[in-house]
PDB file of C-alpha atoms in Angstrom:
ATOM      1  CA  UNK A1029     123.147  73.308 -33.292  1.00 66.00           C
ATOM      2  CA  UNK A1030     126.945  73.186 -32.746  1.00 68.00           C
ATOM      3  CA  UNK A1031     126.408  70.622 -29.983  1.00 74.00           C
ATOM      4  CA  UNK A1032     124.392  68.428 -32.433  1.00 75.00           C
ATOM      5  CA  UNK A1033     127.155  68.572 -35.022  1.00 74.00           C
ATOM      6  CA  UNK A1034     130.009  67.812 -32.581  1.00 76.00           C
ATOM      7  CA  UNK A1035     127.972  64.988 -31.020  1.00 72.00           C
ATOM      8  CA  UNK A1036     127.363  63.364 -34.401  1.00 79.00           C
ATOM      9  CA  UNK A1037     131.019  63.557 -35.322  1.00 77.00           C
ATOM     10  CA  UNK A1038     132.303  62.154 -31.931  1.00 79.00           C
ATOM     11  CA  UNK A1039     130.040  59.134 -31.461  1.00 81.00           C
ATOM     12  CA  UNK A1040     129.868  55.862 -33.365  1.00 87.00           C
ATOM     13  CA  UNK A1041     126.210  55.409 -32.601  1.00 90.00           C
ATOM     14  CA  UNK A1042     124.846  58.944 -31.664  1.00 88.00           C
ATOM     15  CA  UNK A1043     121.666  59.395 -30.105  1.00 88.00           C
ATOM     16  CA  UNK A1044     119.802  62.747 -30.374  1.00 87.00           C
ATOM     17  CA  UNK A1045     117.003  63.756 -27.991  1.00 89.00           C
ATOM     18  CA  UNK A1046     114.655  66.129 -29.607  1.00 92.00           C
ATOM     19  CA  UNK A1047     117.262  67.969 -31.784  1.00 90.00           C
ATOM     20  CA  UNK A1048     114.560  70.343 -33.167  1.00 92.00           C
ATOM     21  CA  UNK A1049     114.436  72.132 -29.713  1.00 90.00           C
ATOM     22  CA  UNK A1050     115.326  75.676 -30.322  1.00 86.00           C
ATOM     23  CA  UNK A1051     115.930  75.238 -33.983  1.00 88.00           C
ATOM     24  CA  UNK A1052     114.323  77.348 -36.672  1.00 91.00           C
ATOM     25  CA  UNK A1053     111.838  75.230 -38.915  1.00 89.00           C
ATOM     26  CA  UNK A1054     114.137  75.219 -41.856  1.00 90.00           C
ATOM     27  CA  UNK A1055     117.036  73.890 -39.695  1.00 92.00           C
ATOM     28  CA  UNK A1056     114.696  71.179 -38.428  1.00 91.00           C
ATOM     29  CA  UNK A1057     114.465  69.796 -41.825  1.00 92.00           C
ATOM     30  CA  UNK A1058     118.035  70.332 -42.765  1.00 93.00           C
ATOM     31  CA  UNK A1059     119.286  68.571 -39.650  1.00 94.00           C
ATOM     32  CA  UNK A1060     117.681  65.387 -41.203  1.00 95.00           C
ATOM     33  CA  UNK A1061     120.194  65.661 -43.938  1.00 95.00           C
ATOM     34  CA  UNK A1062     122.969  65.764 -41.401  1.00 93.00           C
ATOM     35  CA  UNK A1063     121.510  62.639 -39.887  1.00 94.00           C
ATOM     36  CA  UNK A1064     121.533  60.924 -43.321  1.00 96.00           C
ATOM     37  CA  UNK A1065     125.251  62.065 -43.709  1.00 94.00           C
ATOM     38  CA  UNK A1066     126.132  60.509 -40.515  1.00 94.00           C
ATOM     39  CA  UNK A1067     124.445  57.119 -41.617  1.00 95.00           C
ATOM     40  CA  UNK A1068     126.179  57.288 -44.867  1.00 94.00           C
ATOM     41  CA  UNK A1069     129.574  57.526 -42.913  1.00 94.00           C
ATOM     42  CA  UNK A1070     128.726  54.265 -41.265  1.00 94.00           C
ATOM     43  CA  UNK A1071     127.121  55.459 -38.100  1.00 93.00           C
ATOM     44  CA  UNK A1072     123.947  54.088 -36.551  1.00 93.00           C
ATOM     45  CA  UNK A1073     121.965  57.218 -35.768  1.00 93.00           C
ATOM     46  CA  UNK A1074     118.970  57.252 -33.311  1.00 93.00           C
ATOM     47  CA  UNK A1075     116.661  60.291 -32.990  1.00 93.00           C
ATOM     48  CA  UNK A1076     113.785  61.081 -30.714  1.00 92.00           C
ATOM     49  CA  UNK A1077     111.853  63.773 -32.302  1.00 91.00           C
ATOM     50  CA  UNK A1078     108.457  65.571 -32.288  1.00 88.00           C
ATOM     51  CA  UNK A1079     109.392  67.447 -35.501  1.00 90.00           C
ATOM     52  CA  UNK A1080     107.021  66.816 -38.427  1.00 89.00           C
ATOM     53  CA  UNK A1081     109.593  68.782 -40.619  1.00 91.00           C
ATOM     54  CA  UNK A1082     112.429  66.355 -39.753  1.00 94.00           C
ATOM     55  CA  UNK A1083     110.215  63.281 -40.601  1.00 92.00           C
ATOM     56  CA  UNK A1084     109.036  64.931 -43.786  1.00 91.00           C
ATOM     57  CA  UNK A1085     112.511  65.515 -44.965  1.00 94.00           C
ATOM     58  CA  UNK A1086     113.445  62.020 -44.373  1.00 95.00           C
ATOM     59  CA  UNK A1087     110.488  60.830 -46.418  1.00 94.00           C
ATOM     60  CA  UNK A1088     111.387  63.205 -49.188  1.00 95.00           C
ATOM     61  CA  UNK A1089     114.961  61.807 -49.364  1.00 96.00           C
ATOM     62  CA  UNK A1090     113.353  58.324 -49.746  1.00 96.00           C
ATOM     63  CA  UNK A1091     111.286  59.616 -52.612  1.00 96.00           C
ATOM     64  CA  UNK A1092     114.389  61.240 -54.150  1.00 96.00           C
ATOM     65  CA  UNK A1093     116.283  57.881 -53.762  1.00 96.00           C
ATOM     66  CA  UNK A1094     119.046  59.378 -51.584  1.00 94.00           C
ATOM     67  CA  UNK A1095     117.793  57.283 -48.612  1.00 96.00           C
ATOM     68  CA  UNK A1096     116.668  53.672 -48.793  1.00 96.00           C
ATOM     69  CA  UNK A1097     113.537  52.997 -46.876  1.00 96.00           C
ATOM     70  CA  UNK A1098     114.959  49.952 -45.328  1.00 94.00           C
ATOM     71  CA  UNK A1099     117.775  52.225 -43.795  1.00 94.00           C
ATOM     72  CA  UNK A1100     115.012  54.092 -41.991  1.00 93.00           C
ATOM     73  CA  UNK A1101     113.202  52.906 -38.904  1.00 92.00           C
ATOM     74  CA  UNK A1102     110.490  55.109 -37.519  1.00 91.00           C
ATOM     75  CA  UNK A1103     108.793  54.025 -34.311  1.00 90.00           C
ATOM     76  CA  UNK A1104     105.650  55.936 -33.222  1.00 87.00           C
ATOM     77  CA  UNK A1105     105.203  55.616 -29.526  1.00 86.00           C
ATOM     78  CA  UNK A1106     101.754  56.266 -28.287  1.00 82.00           C
ATOM     79  CA  UNK A1107     100.684  56.500 -24.641  1.00 79.00           C
ATOM     80  CA  UNK A1108      98.600  53.499 -23.621  1.00 80.00           C
ATOM     81  CA  UNK A1109      98.924  51.883 -27.015  1.00 79.00           C
ATOM     82  CA  UNK A1110     102.464  50.862 -27.228  1.00 76.00           C
ATOM     83  CA  UNK A1111     104.974  51.449 -29.948  1.00 88.00           C
ATOM     84  CA  UNK A1112     104.137  51.082 -33.676  1.00 87.00           C
ATOM     85  CA  UNK A1113     106.755  50.547 -36.337  1.00 89.00           C
ATOM     86  CA  UNK A1114     105.975  52.773 -39.309  1.00 90.00           C
ATOM     87  CA  UNK A1115     106.993  51.279 -42.512  1.00 93.00           C
ATOM     88  CA  UNK A1116     107.999  53.509 -45.408  1.00 95.00           C
ATOM     89  CA  UNK A1117     107.689  52.332 -48.898  1.00 96.00           C
ATOM     90  CA  UNK A1118     109.875  53.376 -51.970  1.00 95.00           C
ATOM     91  CA  UNK A1119     107.698  56.332 -52.641  1.00 95.00           C
ATOM     92  CA  UNK A1120     108.503  57.806 -49.302  1.00 93.00           C
ATOM     93  CA  UNK A1121     105.019  57.185 -47.824  1.00 92.00           C
ATOM     94  CA  UNK A1122     104.028  55.383 -44.812  1.00 90.00           C
ATOM     95  CA  UNK A1123     102.330  52.096 -45.679  1.00 91.00           C
ATOM     96  CA  UNK A1124      99.692  52.562 -42.705  1.00 87.00           C
ATOM     97  CA  UNK A1125      98.153  55.530 -41.047  1.00 82.00           C
ATOM     98  CA  UNK A1126     100.021  57.349 -38.256  1.00 80.00           C
ATOM     99  CA  UNK A1127      98.513  56.341 -35.006  1.00 75.00           C
ATOM    100  CA  UNK A1128      97.776  59.103 -32.378  1.00 70.00           C
ATOM    101  CA  UNK A1129      97.892  62.164 -34.395  1.00 67.00           C
ATOM    102  CA  UNK A1130     101.023  63.912 -35.450  1.00 68.00           C
ATOM    103  CA  UNK A1131     100.412  64.481 -39.226  1.00 68.00           C
ATOM    104  CA  UNK A1132      96.608  64.947 -38.668  1.00 68.00           C
ATOM    105  CA  UNK A1133      97.172  68.148 -36.705  1.00 68.00           C
ATOM    106  CA  UNK A1134      98.699  69.805 -39.785  1.00 66.00           C
ATOM    107  CA  UNK A1135      95.695  69.055 -42.001  1.00 66.00           C
ATOM    108  CA  UNK A1136      93.372  70.300 -39.374  1.00 71.00           C
ATOM    109  CA  UNK A1137      95.262  73.604 -39.268  1.00 67.00           C
ATOM    110  CA  UNK A1138      95.432  74.036 -43.049  1.00 63.00           C
ATOM    111  CA  UNK A1139      91.809  73.096 -43.934  1.00 67.00           C
TER     112      UNK A1139
END
């Protein structure tokens, strides 16, 4: 966690590769708030993640109007299908279904 915080402070355009690794689920969501703070400080933040919790926190902040959807670019990369730009509306929801799983697994585990 400390390396994530330091990297964010020391880079103009920080890139984070799977920052959720080795983090408690609560921290996975909270690190999204740190990325928003970096963005608000004028930094262009790029994150590669497999964390549903991190994505859900970003969507929540859009719903709460603390993050504008046009300040968020989510690209879903699916093997053999190419990248898909996932558009987020003002309600913090994707305008099209997630391609290749990710959120579907959660529903399958719950129901």
